[in-house]
Coordinates of C-alpha atoms and ligand atoms in Angstrom, one line a residue:
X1001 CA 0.0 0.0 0.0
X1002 CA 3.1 2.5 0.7
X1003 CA 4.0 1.2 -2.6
X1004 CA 5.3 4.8 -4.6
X1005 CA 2.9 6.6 -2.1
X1006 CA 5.2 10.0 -1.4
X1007 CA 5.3 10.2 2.7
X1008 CA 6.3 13.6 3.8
X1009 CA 8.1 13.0 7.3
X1010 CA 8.1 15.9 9.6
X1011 CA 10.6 15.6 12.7
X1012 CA 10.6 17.8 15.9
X1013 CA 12.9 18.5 18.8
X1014 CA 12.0 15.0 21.3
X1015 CA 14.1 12.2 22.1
X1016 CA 12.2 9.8 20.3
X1017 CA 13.9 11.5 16.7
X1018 CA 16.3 9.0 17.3
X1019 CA 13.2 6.2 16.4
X1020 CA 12.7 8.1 13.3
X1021 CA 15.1 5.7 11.7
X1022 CA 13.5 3.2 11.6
X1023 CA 10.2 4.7 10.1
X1024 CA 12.1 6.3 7.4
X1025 CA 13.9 2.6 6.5
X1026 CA 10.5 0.6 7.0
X1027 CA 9.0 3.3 4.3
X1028 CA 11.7 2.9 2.2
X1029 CA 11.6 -1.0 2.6
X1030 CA 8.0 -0.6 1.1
X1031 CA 9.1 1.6 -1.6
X1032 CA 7.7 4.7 -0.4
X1033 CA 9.4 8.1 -1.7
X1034 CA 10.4 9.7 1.7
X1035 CA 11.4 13.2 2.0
X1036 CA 12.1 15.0 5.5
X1037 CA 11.5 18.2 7.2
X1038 CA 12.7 18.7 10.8
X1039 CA 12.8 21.6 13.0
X1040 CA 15.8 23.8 14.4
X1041 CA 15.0 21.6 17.8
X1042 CA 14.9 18.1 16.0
X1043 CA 18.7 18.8 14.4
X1044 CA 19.7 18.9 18.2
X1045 CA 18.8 15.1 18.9
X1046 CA 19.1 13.6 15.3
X1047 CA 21.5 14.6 12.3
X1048 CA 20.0 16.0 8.5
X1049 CA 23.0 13.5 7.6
X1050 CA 21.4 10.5 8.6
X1051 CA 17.5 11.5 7.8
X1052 CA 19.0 12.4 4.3
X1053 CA 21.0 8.9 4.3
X1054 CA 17.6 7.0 5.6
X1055 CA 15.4 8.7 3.1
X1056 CA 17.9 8.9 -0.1
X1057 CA 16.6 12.8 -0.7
X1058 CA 17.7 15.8 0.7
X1059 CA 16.8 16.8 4.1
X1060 CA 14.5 20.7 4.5
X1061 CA 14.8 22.7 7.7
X1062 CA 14.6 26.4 6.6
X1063 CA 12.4 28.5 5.0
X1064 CA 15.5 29.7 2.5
X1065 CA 15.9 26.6 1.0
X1066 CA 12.5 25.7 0.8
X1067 CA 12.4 28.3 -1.6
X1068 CA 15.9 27.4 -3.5
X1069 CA 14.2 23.9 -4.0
X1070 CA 10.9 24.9 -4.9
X1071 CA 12.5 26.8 -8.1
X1072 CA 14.5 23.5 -8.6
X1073 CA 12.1 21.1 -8.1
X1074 CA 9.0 23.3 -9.4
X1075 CA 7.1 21.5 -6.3
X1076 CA 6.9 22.4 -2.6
X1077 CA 7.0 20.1 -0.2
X1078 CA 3.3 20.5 1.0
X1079 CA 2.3 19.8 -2.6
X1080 CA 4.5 16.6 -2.7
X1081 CA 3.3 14.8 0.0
X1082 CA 0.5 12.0 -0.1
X1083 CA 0.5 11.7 3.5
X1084 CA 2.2 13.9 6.3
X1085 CA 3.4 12.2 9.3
X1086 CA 4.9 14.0 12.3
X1087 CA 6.5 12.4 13.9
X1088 CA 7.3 12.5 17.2
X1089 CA 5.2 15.4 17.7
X1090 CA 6.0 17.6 20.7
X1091 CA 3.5 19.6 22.8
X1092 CA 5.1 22.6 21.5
X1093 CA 4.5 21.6 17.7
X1094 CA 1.1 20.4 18.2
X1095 CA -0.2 23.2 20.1
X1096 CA 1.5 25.8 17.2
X1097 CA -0.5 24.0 14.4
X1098 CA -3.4 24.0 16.7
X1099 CA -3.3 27.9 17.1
X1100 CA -2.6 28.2 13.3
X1101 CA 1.0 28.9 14.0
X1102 CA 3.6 28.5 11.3
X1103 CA 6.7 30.4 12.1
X1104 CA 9.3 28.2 10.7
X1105 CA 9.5 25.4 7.6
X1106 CA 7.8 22.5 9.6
X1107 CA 4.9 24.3 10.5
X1108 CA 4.3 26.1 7.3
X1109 CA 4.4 23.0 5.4
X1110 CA 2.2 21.3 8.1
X1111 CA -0.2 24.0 7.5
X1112 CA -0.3 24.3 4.0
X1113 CA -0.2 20.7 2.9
X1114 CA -3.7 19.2 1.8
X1115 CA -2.6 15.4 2.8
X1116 CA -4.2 14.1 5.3
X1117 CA -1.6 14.6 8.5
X1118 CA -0.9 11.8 11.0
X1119 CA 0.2 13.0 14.3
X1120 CA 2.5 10.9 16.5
X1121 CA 2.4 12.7 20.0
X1122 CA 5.8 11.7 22.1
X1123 CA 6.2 13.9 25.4
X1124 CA 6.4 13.6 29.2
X1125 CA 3.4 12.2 30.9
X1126 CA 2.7 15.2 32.6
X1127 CA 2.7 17.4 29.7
X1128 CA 0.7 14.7 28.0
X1129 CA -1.9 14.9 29.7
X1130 CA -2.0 18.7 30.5
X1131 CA -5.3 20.3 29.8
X1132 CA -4.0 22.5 27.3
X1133 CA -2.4 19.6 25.4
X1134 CA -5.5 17.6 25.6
X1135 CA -7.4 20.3 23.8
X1136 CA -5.3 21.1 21.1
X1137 CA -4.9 17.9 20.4
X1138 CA -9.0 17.5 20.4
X1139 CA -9.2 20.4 18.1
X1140 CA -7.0 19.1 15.7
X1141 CA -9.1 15.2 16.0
X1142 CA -12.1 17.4 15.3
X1143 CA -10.5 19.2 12.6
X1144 CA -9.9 15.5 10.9
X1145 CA -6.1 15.3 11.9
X1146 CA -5.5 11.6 12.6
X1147 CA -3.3 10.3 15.7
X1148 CA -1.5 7.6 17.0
X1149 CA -1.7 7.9 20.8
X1150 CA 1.5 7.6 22.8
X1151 CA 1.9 4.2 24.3
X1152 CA 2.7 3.4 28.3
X1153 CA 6.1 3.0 29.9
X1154 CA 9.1 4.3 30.9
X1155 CA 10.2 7.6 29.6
X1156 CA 13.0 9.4 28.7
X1157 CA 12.9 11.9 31.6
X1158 CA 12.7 8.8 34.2
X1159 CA 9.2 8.7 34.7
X1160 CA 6.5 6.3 33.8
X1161 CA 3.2 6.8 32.1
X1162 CA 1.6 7.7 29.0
X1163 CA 3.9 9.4 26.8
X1164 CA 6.5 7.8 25.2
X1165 CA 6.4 7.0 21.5
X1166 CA 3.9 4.5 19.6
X1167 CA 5.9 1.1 18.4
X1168 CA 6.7 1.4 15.0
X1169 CA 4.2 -1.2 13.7
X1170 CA 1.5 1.0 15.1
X1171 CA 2.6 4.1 13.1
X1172 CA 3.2 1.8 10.5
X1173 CA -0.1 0.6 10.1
X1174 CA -2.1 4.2 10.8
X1175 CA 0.1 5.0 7.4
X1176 CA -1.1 2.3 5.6
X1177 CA -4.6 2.8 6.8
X1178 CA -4.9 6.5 6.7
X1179 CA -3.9 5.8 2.5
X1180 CA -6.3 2.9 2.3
X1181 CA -9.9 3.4 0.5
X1182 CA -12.3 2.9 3.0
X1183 CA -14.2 0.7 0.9
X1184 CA -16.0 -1.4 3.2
X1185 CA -17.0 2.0 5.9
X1186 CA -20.4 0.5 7.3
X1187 CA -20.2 -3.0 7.3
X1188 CA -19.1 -4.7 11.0
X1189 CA -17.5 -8.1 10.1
X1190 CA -16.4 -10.5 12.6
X1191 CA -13.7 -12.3 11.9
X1192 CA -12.4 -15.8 14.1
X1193 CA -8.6 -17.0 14.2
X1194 CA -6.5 -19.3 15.6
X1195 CA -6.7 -22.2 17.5
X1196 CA -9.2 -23.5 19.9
X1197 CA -7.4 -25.2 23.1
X1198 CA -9.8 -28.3 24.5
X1199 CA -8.1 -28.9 27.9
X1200 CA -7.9 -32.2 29.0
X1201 CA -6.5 -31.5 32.6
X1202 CA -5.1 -28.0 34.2
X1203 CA -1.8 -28.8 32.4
X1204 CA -2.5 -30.5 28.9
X1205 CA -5.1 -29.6 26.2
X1206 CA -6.0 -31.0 22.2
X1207 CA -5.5 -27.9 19.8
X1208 CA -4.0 -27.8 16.2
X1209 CA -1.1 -25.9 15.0
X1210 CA -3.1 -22.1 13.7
X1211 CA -1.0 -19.4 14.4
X1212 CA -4.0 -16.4 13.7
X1213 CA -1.8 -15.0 11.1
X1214 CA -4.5 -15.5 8.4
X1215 CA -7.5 -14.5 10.2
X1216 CA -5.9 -11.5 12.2
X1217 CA -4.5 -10.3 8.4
X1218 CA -8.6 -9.9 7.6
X1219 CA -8.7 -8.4 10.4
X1220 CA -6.1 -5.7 10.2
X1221 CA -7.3 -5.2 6.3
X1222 CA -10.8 -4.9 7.2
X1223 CA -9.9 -2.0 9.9
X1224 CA -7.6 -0.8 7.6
X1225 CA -10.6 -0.4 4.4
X1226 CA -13.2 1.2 7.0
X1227 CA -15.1 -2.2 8.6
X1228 CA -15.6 -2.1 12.0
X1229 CA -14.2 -5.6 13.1
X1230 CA -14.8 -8.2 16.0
X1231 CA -12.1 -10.2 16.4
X1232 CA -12.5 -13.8 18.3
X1233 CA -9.4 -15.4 18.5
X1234 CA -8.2 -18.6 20.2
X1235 CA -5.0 -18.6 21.7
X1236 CA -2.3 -16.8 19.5
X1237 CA 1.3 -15.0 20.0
X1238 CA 0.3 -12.3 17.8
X1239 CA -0.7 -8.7 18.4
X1240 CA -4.7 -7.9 18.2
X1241 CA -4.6 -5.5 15.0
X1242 CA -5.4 -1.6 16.4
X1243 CA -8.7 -0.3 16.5
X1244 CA -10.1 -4.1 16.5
X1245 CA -12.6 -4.8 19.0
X1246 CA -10.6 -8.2 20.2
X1247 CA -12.2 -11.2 22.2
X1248 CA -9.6 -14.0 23.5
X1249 CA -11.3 -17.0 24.1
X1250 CA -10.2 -20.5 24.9
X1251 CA -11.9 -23.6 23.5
X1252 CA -15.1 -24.0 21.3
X1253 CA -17.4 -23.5 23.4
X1254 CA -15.9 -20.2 24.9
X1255 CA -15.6 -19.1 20.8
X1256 CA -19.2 -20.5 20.5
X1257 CA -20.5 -18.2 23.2
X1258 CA -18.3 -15.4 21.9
X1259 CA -19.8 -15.3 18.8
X1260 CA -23.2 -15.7 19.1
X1261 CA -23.3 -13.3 21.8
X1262 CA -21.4 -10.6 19.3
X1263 CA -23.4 -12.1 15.8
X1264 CA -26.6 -9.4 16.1
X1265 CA -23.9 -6.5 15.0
X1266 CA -22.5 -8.4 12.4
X1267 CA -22.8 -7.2 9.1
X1268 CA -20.4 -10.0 7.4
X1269 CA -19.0 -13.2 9.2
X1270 CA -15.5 -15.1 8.2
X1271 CA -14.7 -17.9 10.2
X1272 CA -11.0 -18.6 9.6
X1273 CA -10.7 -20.2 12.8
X1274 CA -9.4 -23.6 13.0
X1275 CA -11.8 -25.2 15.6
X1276 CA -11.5 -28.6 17.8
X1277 CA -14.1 -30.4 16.3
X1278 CA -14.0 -32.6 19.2
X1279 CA -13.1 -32.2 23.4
X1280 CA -12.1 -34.8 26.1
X1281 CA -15.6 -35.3 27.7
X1282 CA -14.5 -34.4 31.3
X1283 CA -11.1 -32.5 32.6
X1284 CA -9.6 -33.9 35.4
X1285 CA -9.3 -31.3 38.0
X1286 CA -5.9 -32.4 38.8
X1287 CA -2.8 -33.2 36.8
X1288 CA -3.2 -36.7 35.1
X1289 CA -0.1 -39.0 36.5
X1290 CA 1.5 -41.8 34.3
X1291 CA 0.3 -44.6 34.6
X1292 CA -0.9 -47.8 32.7
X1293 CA 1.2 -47.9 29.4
X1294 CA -1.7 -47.2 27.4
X1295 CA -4.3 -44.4 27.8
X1296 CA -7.8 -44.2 26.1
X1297 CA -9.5 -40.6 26.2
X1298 CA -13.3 -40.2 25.3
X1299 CA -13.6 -37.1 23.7
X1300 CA -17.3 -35.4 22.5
X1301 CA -18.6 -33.5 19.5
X1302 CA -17.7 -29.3 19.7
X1303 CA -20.9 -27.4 18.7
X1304 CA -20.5 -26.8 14.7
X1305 CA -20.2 -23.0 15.4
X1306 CA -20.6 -21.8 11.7
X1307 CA -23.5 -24.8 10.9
X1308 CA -25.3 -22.7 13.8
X1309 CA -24.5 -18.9 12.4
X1310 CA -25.6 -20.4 9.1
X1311 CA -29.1 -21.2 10.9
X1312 CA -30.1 -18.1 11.7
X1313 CA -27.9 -16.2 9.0
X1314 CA -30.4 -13.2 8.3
X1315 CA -29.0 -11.1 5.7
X1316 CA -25.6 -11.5 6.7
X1317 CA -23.0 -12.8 4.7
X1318 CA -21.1 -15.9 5.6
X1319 CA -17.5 -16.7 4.9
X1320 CA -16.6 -20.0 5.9
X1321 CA -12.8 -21.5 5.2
X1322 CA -12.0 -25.1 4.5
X1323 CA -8.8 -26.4 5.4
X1324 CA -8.5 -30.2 3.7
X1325 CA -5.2 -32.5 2.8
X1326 CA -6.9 -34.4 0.2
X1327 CA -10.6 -33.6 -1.9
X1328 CA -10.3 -30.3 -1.3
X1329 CA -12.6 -28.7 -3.7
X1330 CA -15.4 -31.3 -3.3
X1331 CA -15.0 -31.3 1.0
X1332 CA -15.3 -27.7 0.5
X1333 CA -18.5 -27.5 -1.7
X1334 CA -20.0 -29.8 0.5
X1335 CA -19.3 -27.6 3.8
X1336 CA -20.7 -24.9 1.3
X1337 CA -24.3 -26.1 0.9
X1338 CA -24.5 -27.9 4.0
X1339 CA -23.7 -25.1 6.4
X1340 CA -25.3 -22.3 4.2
X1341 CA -22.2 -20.3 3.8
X1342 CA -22.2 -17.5 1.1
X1343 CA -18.4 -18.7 0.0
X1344 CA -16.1 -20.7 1.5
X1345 CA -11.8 -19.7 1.0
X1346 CA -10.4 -23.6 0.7
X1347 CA -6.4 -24.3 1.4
X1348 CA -5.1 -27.4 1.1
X1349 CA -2.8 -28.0 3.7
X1350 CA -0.3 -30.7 1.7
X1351 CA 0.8 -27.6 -1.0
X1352 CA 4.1 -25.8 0.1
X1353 CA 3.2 -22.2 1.2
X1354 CA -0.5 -22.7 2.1
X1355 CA -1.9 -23.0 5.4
X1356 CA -1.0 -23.2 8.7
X1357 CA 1.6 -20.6 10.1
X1358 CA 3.0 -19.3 6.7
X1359 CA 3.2 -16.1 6.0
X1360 CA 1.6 -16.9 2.4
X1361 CA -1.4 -18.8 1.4
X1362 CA -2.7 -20.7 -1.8
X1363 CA -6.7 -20.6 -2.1
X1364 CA -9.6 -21.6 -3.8
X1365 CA -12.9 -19.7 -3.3
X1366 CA -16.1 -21.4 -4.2
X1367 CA -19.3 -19.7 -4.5
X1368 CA -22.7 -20.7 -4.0
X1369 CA -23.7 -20.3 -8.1
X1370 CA -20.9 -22.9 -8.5
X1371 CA -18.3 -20.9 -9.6
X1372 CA -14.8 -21.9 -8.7
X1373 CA -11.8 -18.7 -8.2
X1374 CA -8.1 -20.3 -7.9
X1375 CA -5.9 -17.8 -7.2
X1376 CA -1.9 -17.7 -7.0
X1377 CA 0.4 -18.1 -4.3
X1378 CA 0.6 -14.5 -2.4
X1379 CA 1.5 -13.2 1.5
X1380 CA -2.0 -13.3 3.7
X1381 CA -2.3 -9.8 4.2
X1382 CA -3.1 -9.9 -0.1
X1383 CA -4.6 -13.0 0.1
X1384 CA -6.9 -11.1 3.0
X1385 CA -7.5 -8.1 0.8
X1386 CA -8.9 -10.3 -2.2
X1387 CA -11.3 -12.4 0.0
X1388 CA -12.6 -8.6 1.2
X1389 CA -13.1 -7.3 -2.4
X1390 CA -14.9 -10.8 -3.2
X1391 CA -17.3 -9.4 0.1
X1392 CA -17.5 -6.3 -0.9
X1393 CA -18.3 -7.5 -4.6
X1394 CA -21.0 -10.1 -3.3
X1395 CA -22.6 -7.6 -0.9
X1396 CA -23.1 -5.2 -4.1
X1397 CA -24.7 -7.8 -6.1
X1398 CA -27.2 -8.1 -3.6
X1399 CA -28.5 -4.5 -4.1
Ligands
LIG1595 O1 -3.9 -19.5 11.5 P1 -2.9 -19.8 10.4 O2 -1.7 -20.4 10.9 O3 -2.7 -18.6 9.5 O4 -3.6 -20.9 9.4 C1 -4.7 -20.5 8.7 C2 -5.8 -21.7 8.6 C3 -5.2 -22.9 7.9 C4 -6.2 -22.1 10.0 C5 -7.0 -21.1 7.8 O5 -6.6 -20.7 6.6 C6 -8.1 -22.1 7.7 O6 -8.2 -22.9 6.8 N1 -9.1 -22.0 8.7 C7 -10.2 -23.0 8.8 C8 -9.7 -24.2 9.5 C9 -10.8 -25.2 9.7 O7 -11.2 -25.4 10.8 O8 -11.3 -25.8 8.7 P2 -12.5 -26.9 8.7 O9 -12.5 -27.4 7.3 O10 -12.2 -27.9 9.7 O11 -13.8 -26.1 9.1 C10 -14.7 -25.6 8.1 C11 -15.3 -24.3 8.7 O12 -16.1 -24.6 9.8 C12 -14.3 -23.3 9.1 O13 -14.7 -22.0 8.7 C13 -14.2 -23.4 10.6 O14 -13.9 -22.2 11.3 C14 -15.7 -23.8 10.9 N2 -15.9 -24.6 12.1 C15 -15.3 -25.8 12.2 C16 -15.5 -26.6 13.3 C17 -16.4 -26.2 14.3 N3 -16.7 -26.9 15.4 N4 -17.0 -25.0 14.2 C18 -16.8 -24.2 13.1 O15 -17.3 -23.1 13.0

């Protein structure tokens, strides 16, 4: 999505310049053009040398050669820019471009760029969370500025609290998102990853080896395109995606309750999930000892979670994912029919790159006309954002 998007980066005078860095090389990793302004305050905690190094284009701090370039260049800098980050934003800054200030490059480029601005707010907790700060920083949300709030933890000046810069992936992804059409505004989808975990005593449990990464990538896509998302998610290392309302549950009956408690909001429902189909029919309360050299566990049917949803569907649309090692395209149109799903997204988990806990995926989506989509090899973050346009494409047939 950064792909030839033209970031303008503007830097001011807070420790956290030094994290800049890494912004500038993760936009430049994604073949973003990068080009920098900082302030007289900024060059006191981070060199033009390295931001110019970073971002392979000259570095703007003063008015004067502001207007040396524009004659070269025949383009300002608030004209270039797809998206203006600032990044990290000090009280001082935000509270000038909140009282229309623009006394020195920075700020007149901040204010006279038409790009949407993303503001990364880095300060001491107690200037954080000053009145005054608050309000400018309300005014500019109001005025359709976007933020990333500060994150928790220790600061620079020794203190702890709110303050201190957000991670990188988080300003990563508000860039990505603030550039992304949002495509699928109104629609709430809930989305299910990862494993279920059917505990068999306090200690041991059946599961399977899902690692979320396909179901959280359509969730992060579907915040990132406008969809407000529920995510249910079994146990999983990764990070909930921001701005996701996120629901960690357990086994299949916790992700059963889960969802048909949060299914009335639901606009759109894709169960990528990989369930227990089955659960040991009691847990001992106690750790199970060795023992006899054999051990036979009854186990019990899980509830069919997305047979259920497909009961009492409504207008909805259901998204159901098949995950076979052999028959894959007739297992799936079975589940298809049987469980009154919309479309179902089949991997098969015997092909090199599909599946569980790769980064990529190979699939097949079949639809209920009979039509058959194969699709190529691609990371799940793309493979996410096809499965949304086949949605979105499906919901507009409807109307
Ligand atoms: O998490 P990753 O490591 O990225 O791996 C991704 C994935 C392989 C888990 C994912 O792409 C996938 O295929 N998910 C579905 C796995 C699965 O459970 O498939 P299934 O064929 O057993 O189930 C069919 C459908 O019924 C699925 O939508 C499943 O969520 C749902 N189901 C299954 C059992 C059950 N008791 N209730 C359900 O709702």
């Amino acid at each position: 999505m950064l792909k030839d998007k033209k970031i303008l980066i503007g830097i001011t005078g807070g420790i956290a310049a030094y994290k800049v860095c890494e912004i500038i090389r993760e936009c430049v990793r994604r073949d973003a053009i990068v080009k920098v302004v900082m302030t007289e305050h900024a060059k006191e905690f981070i060199t033009p040398l390295t931001m110019q190094t970073l971002s392979r284009n000259v570095v703007f701090s003063d008015m004067f050669s502001l207007i040396k370039d524009y004659d070269i260049a025949h383009i300002s800098l608030a004209e270039f820019a797809d998206l203006a980050v600032l990044v990290p934003a000090t009280a001082n800054v935000i509270g000038k471009i909140a009282s229309g200030i623009a006394d020195d490059l920075l700020t007149t480029v901040f204010m006279a760029t038409k790009a949407p601005v993303l503001i990364c707010p880095a300060m001491n907790v107690n200037m954080y969370s000053n009145p005054v700060v608050q309000q400018n920083m309300t005014k500019l949300s109001d005025l359709g500025y976007l933020f990333v709030d500060p994150g928790y933890g220790e600061l620079a000046c020794q203190t702890t609290g709110k303050g201190r810069l957000a991670e990188i992936p988080e300003i990563m992804e508000a860039m990505e998102t603030a550039l992304t059409d949002k495509d699928l505004c109104g629609e709430h989808i809930l989305i299910t990853a990862g494993p279920t975990q059917e505990p068999f005593d306090p200690v041991r449990f059946i599961s399977n080896h899902s690692s979320g990464k396909m179901g959280y990538a359509l969730a992060a896509m579907a915040k990132r395109r406008g969809a407000q998302v529920t995510l249910i998610s079994g146990p999983s290392s990764l990070p909930p995606p921001s701005g996701a309302e996120f629901i960690p549950v357990l086994t299949a009956l916790d992700m059963r309750d889960a969802v048909m408690s949060n299914l009335n909001k639901a606009t759109v429902v894709i169960k990528a999930a990989a369930v227990a189909d089955y659960r040991p029919i009691t847990v001992s309360p106690s750790k199970i000892k060795k023992g006899a050299d054999s051990l036979i566990m009854e186990l019990v049917r899980n509830p069919d979670i997305i047979a259920e949803i497909g009961k009492e569907k409504g207008n909805r649309l259901l998204v159901g994912f098949a995950m076979e090692s052999e028959n894959l395209i007739e297992n799936a149109r079975e589940k298809l029919e049987k469980k009154n799903m919309d479309m179902i997204v089949a991997n098969d988990l015997t092909q090199e790159g599909a599946g569980f806990q790769t980064d990529t995926n190979i699939i097949k989506i079949l639809y209920r006309n009979g039509r058959l989509e194969e699709l190529p090899i691609m990371n799940k973050k793309d493979v996410a954002n096809h499965i949304l346009d086949r949605i979105r494409a499906l919901k507009a047939e409807e109307h």
